[in-house]
Short mmCIF file of C-alpha atoms in Angstrom, two decimals:
data_model
loop_
_atom_site.label_atom_id
_atom_site.label_comp_id
_atom_site.label_asym_id
_atom_site.label_seq_id
_atom_site.Cartn_x
_atom_site.Cartn_y
_atom_site.Cartn_z
CA MET A 1 74.33 -37.37 -13.86
CA ARG A 2 76.77 -36.83 -16.94
CA GLU A 3 79.95 -34.77 -16.67
CA SER A 4 81.03 -32.08 -18.90
CA ILE A 5 85.21 -32.62 -20.75
CA VAL A 6 86.88 -29.64 -19.21
CA THR A 7 90.58 -28.79 -18.96
CA GLY A 8 91.69 -26.28 -16.34
CA MET A 9 88.64 -26.18 -13.61
CA ILE A 10 86.88 -28.28 -11.93
CA LYS A 11 84.34 -30.42 -13.68
CA ARG A 12 80.69 -29.74 -13.27
CA PRO A 13 78.23 -31.14 -13.45
CA MET A 14 75.96 -30.93 -17.03
CA PHE A 15 72.50 -30.96 -15.65
CA ARG A 16 71.14 -29.65 -12.14
CA ILE A 17 68.16 -31.14 -11.43
CA THR A 18 64.94 -28.56 -10.49
CA GLU A 19 61.69 -28.84 -9.87
CA THR A 20 61.23 -25.94 -12.66
CA ASP A 21 61.15 -27.65 -16.71
CA ASN A 22 61.44 -30.50 -18.20
CA SER A 23 65.45 -30.06 -18.72
CA GLY A 24 65.98 -30.61 -14.65
CA ARG A 25 67.22 -26.19 -15.35
CA HIS A 26 65.62 -23.07 -13.69
CA ASN A 27 63.77 -20.78 -16.16
CA MET A 28 67.48 -18.82 -16.87
CA ARG A 29 65.93 -15.51 -17.11
CA GLU A 30 64.06 -15.97 -13.71
CA VAL A 31 68.13 -16.67 -12.07
CA TYR A 32 68.64 -13.79 -14.48
CA ARG A 33 66.45 -11.50 -12.64
CA LYS A 34 67.21 -12.59 -9.26
CA LYS A 35 70.73 -11.67 -9.65
CA SER A 36 71.60 -8.48 -7.64
CA ARG A 37 71.78 -5.08 -8.75
CA ILE A 38 75.06 -4.42 -6.82
CA TYR A 39 76.80 -6.95 -8.90
CA LEU A 40 75.07 -5.78 -12.35
CA SER A 41 76.58 -2.48 -11.41
CA VAL A 42 79.70 -3.42 -10.61
CA LYS A 43 80.51 -5.83 -13.59
CA ARG A 44 79.24 -3.00 -16.24
CA VAL A 45 81.96 -0.71 -14.58
CA MET A 46 84.51 -3.51 -14.04
CA ASP A 47 84.01 -4.30 -17.77
CA VAL A 48 84.37 -1.04 -19.02
CA VAL A 49 87.70 -0.19 -16.60
CA LEU A 50 89.76 -3.04 -17.42
CA SER A 51 88.57 -2.94 -21.48
CA THR A 52 90.22 0.72 -20.90
CA ALA A 53 93.57 -0.46 -19.75
CA ALA A 54 93.53 -3.33 -21.68
CA LEU A 55 93.47 -1.18 -24.97
CA PHE A 56 96.20 0.98 -23.63
CA PHE A 57 98.72 -1.49 -22.39
CA LEU A 58 98.22 -4.09 -25.47
CA LEU A 59 98.02 -0.90 -28.48
CA PRO A 60 101.60 -2.41 -29.34
CA VAL A 61 100.39 -5.51 -29.96
CA PHE A 62 97.10 -3.83 -31.98
CA LEU A 63 99.92 -1.90 -34.03
CA MET A 64 102.42 -5.26 -34.65
CA THR A 65 98.81 -7.52 -35.74
CA ALA A 66 97.60 -4.64 -37.57
CA LEU A 67 100.95 -4.77 -39.71
CA ALA A 68 101.43 -8.37 -39.77
CA ILE A 69 97.77 -8.13 -41.41
CA LYS A 70 98.18 -5.45 -43.99
CA CYS A 71 101.77 -6.75 -44.62
CA GLU A 72 100.83 -10.03 -46.03
CA ASP A 73 97.66 -9.77 -48.46
CA HIS A 74 97.22 -5.90 -48.53
CA GLY A 75 93.21 -6.09 -47.13
CA PRO A 76 91.56 -4.62 -44.22
CA VAL A 77 92.76 -4.76 -40.83
CA LEU A 78 89.64 -5.99 -38.98
CA PHE A 79 86.83 -7.81 -39.47
CA VAL A 80 83.36 -7.26 -38.40
CA GLN A 81 80.01 -9.75 -38.72
CA GLN A 82 77.37 -9.73 -37.14
CA ARG A 83 76.25 -11.84 -34.06
CA ALA A 84 73.69 -12.58 -32.05
CA GLY A 85 73.81 -10.14 -28.57
CA LYS A 86 72.09 -10.19 -25.42
CA ASP A 87 68.48 -11.37 -25.86
CA ARG A 88 69.38 -12.42 -29.86
CA LYS A 89 69.62 -8.36 -30.47
CA PRO A 90 72.43 -8.20 -33.22
CA PHE A 91 75.44 -6.40 -32.99
CA TYR A 92 78.69 -5.73 -35.46
CA MET A 93 81.59 -7.75 -33.66
CA TYR A 94 85.14 -6.75 -34.02
CA LYS A 95 88.00 -8.91 -34.81
CA PHE A 96 91.63 -8.69 -36.24
CA ARG A 97 90.77 -10.57 -39.60
CA SER A 98 92.57 -13.90 -39.48
CA MET A 99 90.81 -15.12 -43.05
CA TYR A 100 91.16 -14.20 -46.67
CA VAL A 101 88.77 -10.91 -47.87
CA ASN A 102 86.87 -13.72 -49.67
CA ALA A 103 86.43 -15.85 -46.92
CA ASP A 104 82.58 -15.15 -45.98
CA GLU A 105 81.28 -16.52 -49.35
CA LYS A 106 82.71 -19.63 -48.78
CA LEU A 107 81.46 -20.28 -45.97
CA LYS A 108 78.10 -22.52 -46.42
CA GLU A 109 79.75 -24.45 -49.28
CA MET A 110 82.25 -25.45 -46.17
CA MET A 111 79.68 -26.12 -43.66
CA LYS A 112 79.56 -29.49 -45.52
CA ASP A 113 83.34 -30.27 -43.56
CA ASN A 114 81.93 -28.50 -40.07
CA GLU A 115 83.89 -30.58 -37.38
CA GLN A 116 81.74 -29.06 -34.43
CA THR A 117 78.57 -30.06 -33.13
CA GLY A 118 75.18 -28.41 -33.17
CA HIS A 119 75.18 -24.88 -34.25
CA ALA A 120 78.76 -23.70 -34.08
CA PHE A 121 80.78 -24.47 -37.01
CA LYS A 122 84.87 -25.14 -36.72
CA ILE A 123 87.22 -26.74 -38.79
CA LYS A 124 91.54 -26.77 -37.68
CA ASN A 125 92.44 -27.21 -41.36
CA ASP A 126 90.21 -24.40 -42.31
CA PRO A 127 91.32 -23.14 -45.92
CA ARG A 128 90.44 -19.52 -45.31
CA ILE A 129 93.10 -18.92 -42.54
CA THR A 130 95.56 -16.61 -43.66
CA ARG A 131 99.55 -17.58 -42.08
CA THR A 132 98.91 -13.87 -39.92
CA GLY A 133 95.92 -15.60 -38.78
CA LYS A 134 96.79 -18.91 -37.75
CA TRP A 135 99.08 -17.07 -35.37
CA ILE A 136 96.50 -14.39 -33.96
CA ARG A 137 94.33 -17.17 -33.52
CA ARG A 138 96.05 -19.37 -31.62
CA PHE A 139 96.92 -17.11 -28.53
CA SER A 140 92.89 -15.34 -29.50
CA ILE A 141 95.15 -12.22 -30.45
CA ASP A 142 92.24 -11.38 -33.18
CA GLU A 143 89.88 -11.66 -29.97
CA LEU A 144 91.14 -9.04 -28.99
CA PRO A 145 89.21 -5.55 -30.51
CA GLN A 146 86.62 -7.10 -29.11
CA LEU A 147 87.46 -5.30 -25.86
CA ILE A 148 85.70 -1.61 -28.02
CA ASN A 149 82.28 -3.83 -28.14
CA VAL A 150 82.75 -4.49 -24.17
CA ILE A 151 83.36 -0.63 -23.64
CA LYS A 152 79.87 -0.74 -25.65
CA GLY A 153 77.80 -2.71 -24.11
CA ASP A 154 77.48 -5.36 -26.46
CA MET A 155 79.67 -7.46 -24.98
CA SER A 156 80.73 -7.93 -21.25
CA ILE A 157 84.30 -9.31 -20.43
CA VAL A 158 82.87 -12.79 -19.04
CA GLY A 159 80.13 -14.13 -21.19
CA PRO A 160 78.70 -16.69 -23.58
CA ARG A 161 80.93 -16.20 -26.58
CA PRO A 162 78.55 -15.16 -29.49
CA ILE A 163 77.72 -17.33 -32.84
CA LEU A 164 76.63 -15.84 -36.00
CA THR A 165 72.69 -14.21 -35.73
CA PHE A 166 71.04 -16.77 -38.35
CA GLN A 167 73.26 -19.75 -36.10
CA MET A 168 71.85 -18.76 -32.78
CA GLU A 169 67.87 -18.55 -34.57
CA ALA A 170 68.66 -22.45 -35.79
CA CYS A 171 68.98 -23.08 -31.83
CA SER A 172 66.41 -24.33 -29.57
CA GLN A 173 64.24 -21.87 -27.23
CA TYR A 174 66.97 -24.38 -24.51
CA GLU A 175 69.90 -23.71 -25.82
CA ARG A 176 68.33 -20.07 -27.35
CA GLN A 177 68.26 -19.21 -22.82
CA ARG A 178 72.17 -19.09 -23.17
CA LEU A 179 71.70 -15.42 -24.06
CA VAL A 180 69.55 -14.10 -21.62
CA VAL A 181 72.71 -12.56 -20.57
CA ARG A 182 75.52 -10.56 -22.31
CA PRO A 183 78.11 -12.74 -24.62
CA GLY A 184 81.06 -12.28 -23.69
CA LEU A 185 85.10 -12.41 -23.96
CA THR A 186 85.29 -15.42 -22.29
CA CYS A 187 83.73 -17.83 -20.44
CA TYR A 188 83.24 -21.43 -18.91
CA TRP A 189 83.80 -22.75 -22.69
CA GLN A 190 87.03 -20.34 -23.27
CA ILE A 191 88.85 -22.31 -20.62
CA SER A 192 87.49 -25.48 -21.37
CA GLY A 193 89.38 -26.35 -24.19
CA ARG A 194 87.25 -24.01 -26.19
CA ALA A 195 87.07 -26.34 -30.16
CA ASN A 196 87.62 -29.56 -28.01
CA VAL A 197 83.94 -29.33 -26.42
CA THR A 198 81.03 -30.13 -27.63
CA TRP A 199 78.14 -27.52 -28.83
CA GLU A 200 76.02 -29.36 -26.07
CA GLU A 201 78.61 -29.52 -24.12
CA TRP A 202 79.11 -25.36 -24.82
CA VAL A 203 75.69 -24.86 -24.01
CA GLU A 204 75.07 -26.68 -20.57
CA LEU A 205 78.68 -24.70 -19.25
CA ASP A 206 77.24 -21.55 -20.68
CA LEU A 207 73.80 -22.47 -18.55
CA ASN A 208 76.32 -23.31 -15.61
CA TYR A 209 77.92 -19.58 -15.87
CA ILE A 210 74.08 -17.64 -15.86
CA GLU A 211 73.62 -19.72 -12.63
CA ASP A 212 77.04 -18.92 -11.29
CA MET A 213 76.75 -15.45 -12.05
CA SER A 214 78.76 -13.42 -9.35
CA LEU A 215 81.78 -10.95 -8.80
CA TRP A 216 84.06 -13.86 -7.70
CA THR A 217 83.21 -15.92 -10.45
CA ASP A 218 83.65 -13.26 -13.00
CA ILE A 219 87.42 -12.43 -11.46
CA LYS A 220 88.32 -16.21 -11.48
CA MET A 221 86.94 -16.78 -14.91
CA ILE A 222 89.62 -13.94 -15.60
CA VAL A 223 92.48 -14.96 -13.54
CA LYS A 224 92.20 -18.86 -15.51
CA THR A 225 92.27 -17.29 -18.63
CA VAL A 226 95.50 -15.95 -19.19
CA PRO A 227 97.02 -19.69 -19.15
CA ALA A 228 94.02 -21.39 -21.47
CA VAL A 229 95.03 -18.14 -23.81
CA LEU A 230 98.77 -19.29 -23.55
CA SER A 231 98.06 -22.83 -23.84
CA GLY A 232 95.96 -22.81 -27.16
CA ASP A 233 94.06 -25.68 -26.28
CA GLY A 234 91.57 -25.84 -28.90
CA ALA A 235 92.05 -22.77 -30.14
CA TYR A 236 91.89 -22.49 -34.04
#
């Protein structure tokens, strides 16, 4: 078995051998269907309660971030982009804008400089990122508006990070299994080095989460996210 390289957590096996498919994994949809209805209900309640509380306590951070973005280039504070949700259903994800206003128009021409493997896009020194954007990305402040997505039911606090819809459509059937659950704010990838993790490892970590899903797993993930975010490891 090959092991993923992770930070801040126990190394996890990349593949779990079972008799169910050629990849050595259970069918993720079947795995998810077997999760306790009580757990899934509690998870949803926890999502709404914690996200609402976080929005209240982080209001000063929201206001200061919005002011910094507005003062730099007078553009919109929020960036709204379509992402692939549960069962690949598209939804509009909210972020604090960390790039210049015309950044989306330059994405296709910059794909050749992609430093991430597979179907994700990351460039360490992305020229489209503003000065404020570099700072808020360093500590994942740009992701905070997704608490609204969690309350709306588009996302969960813990779950695979959503990627762009066209990127998800380009994924294999095996890779698409990562979204048989709601995407989330944090996940194994988030606490394991983020952009330092390859796409192939990222997929395996997400499928590991679906197998591991439980209230205790979610609580541990939330707790481990705090030091991971503060360290800024792989955040760009």
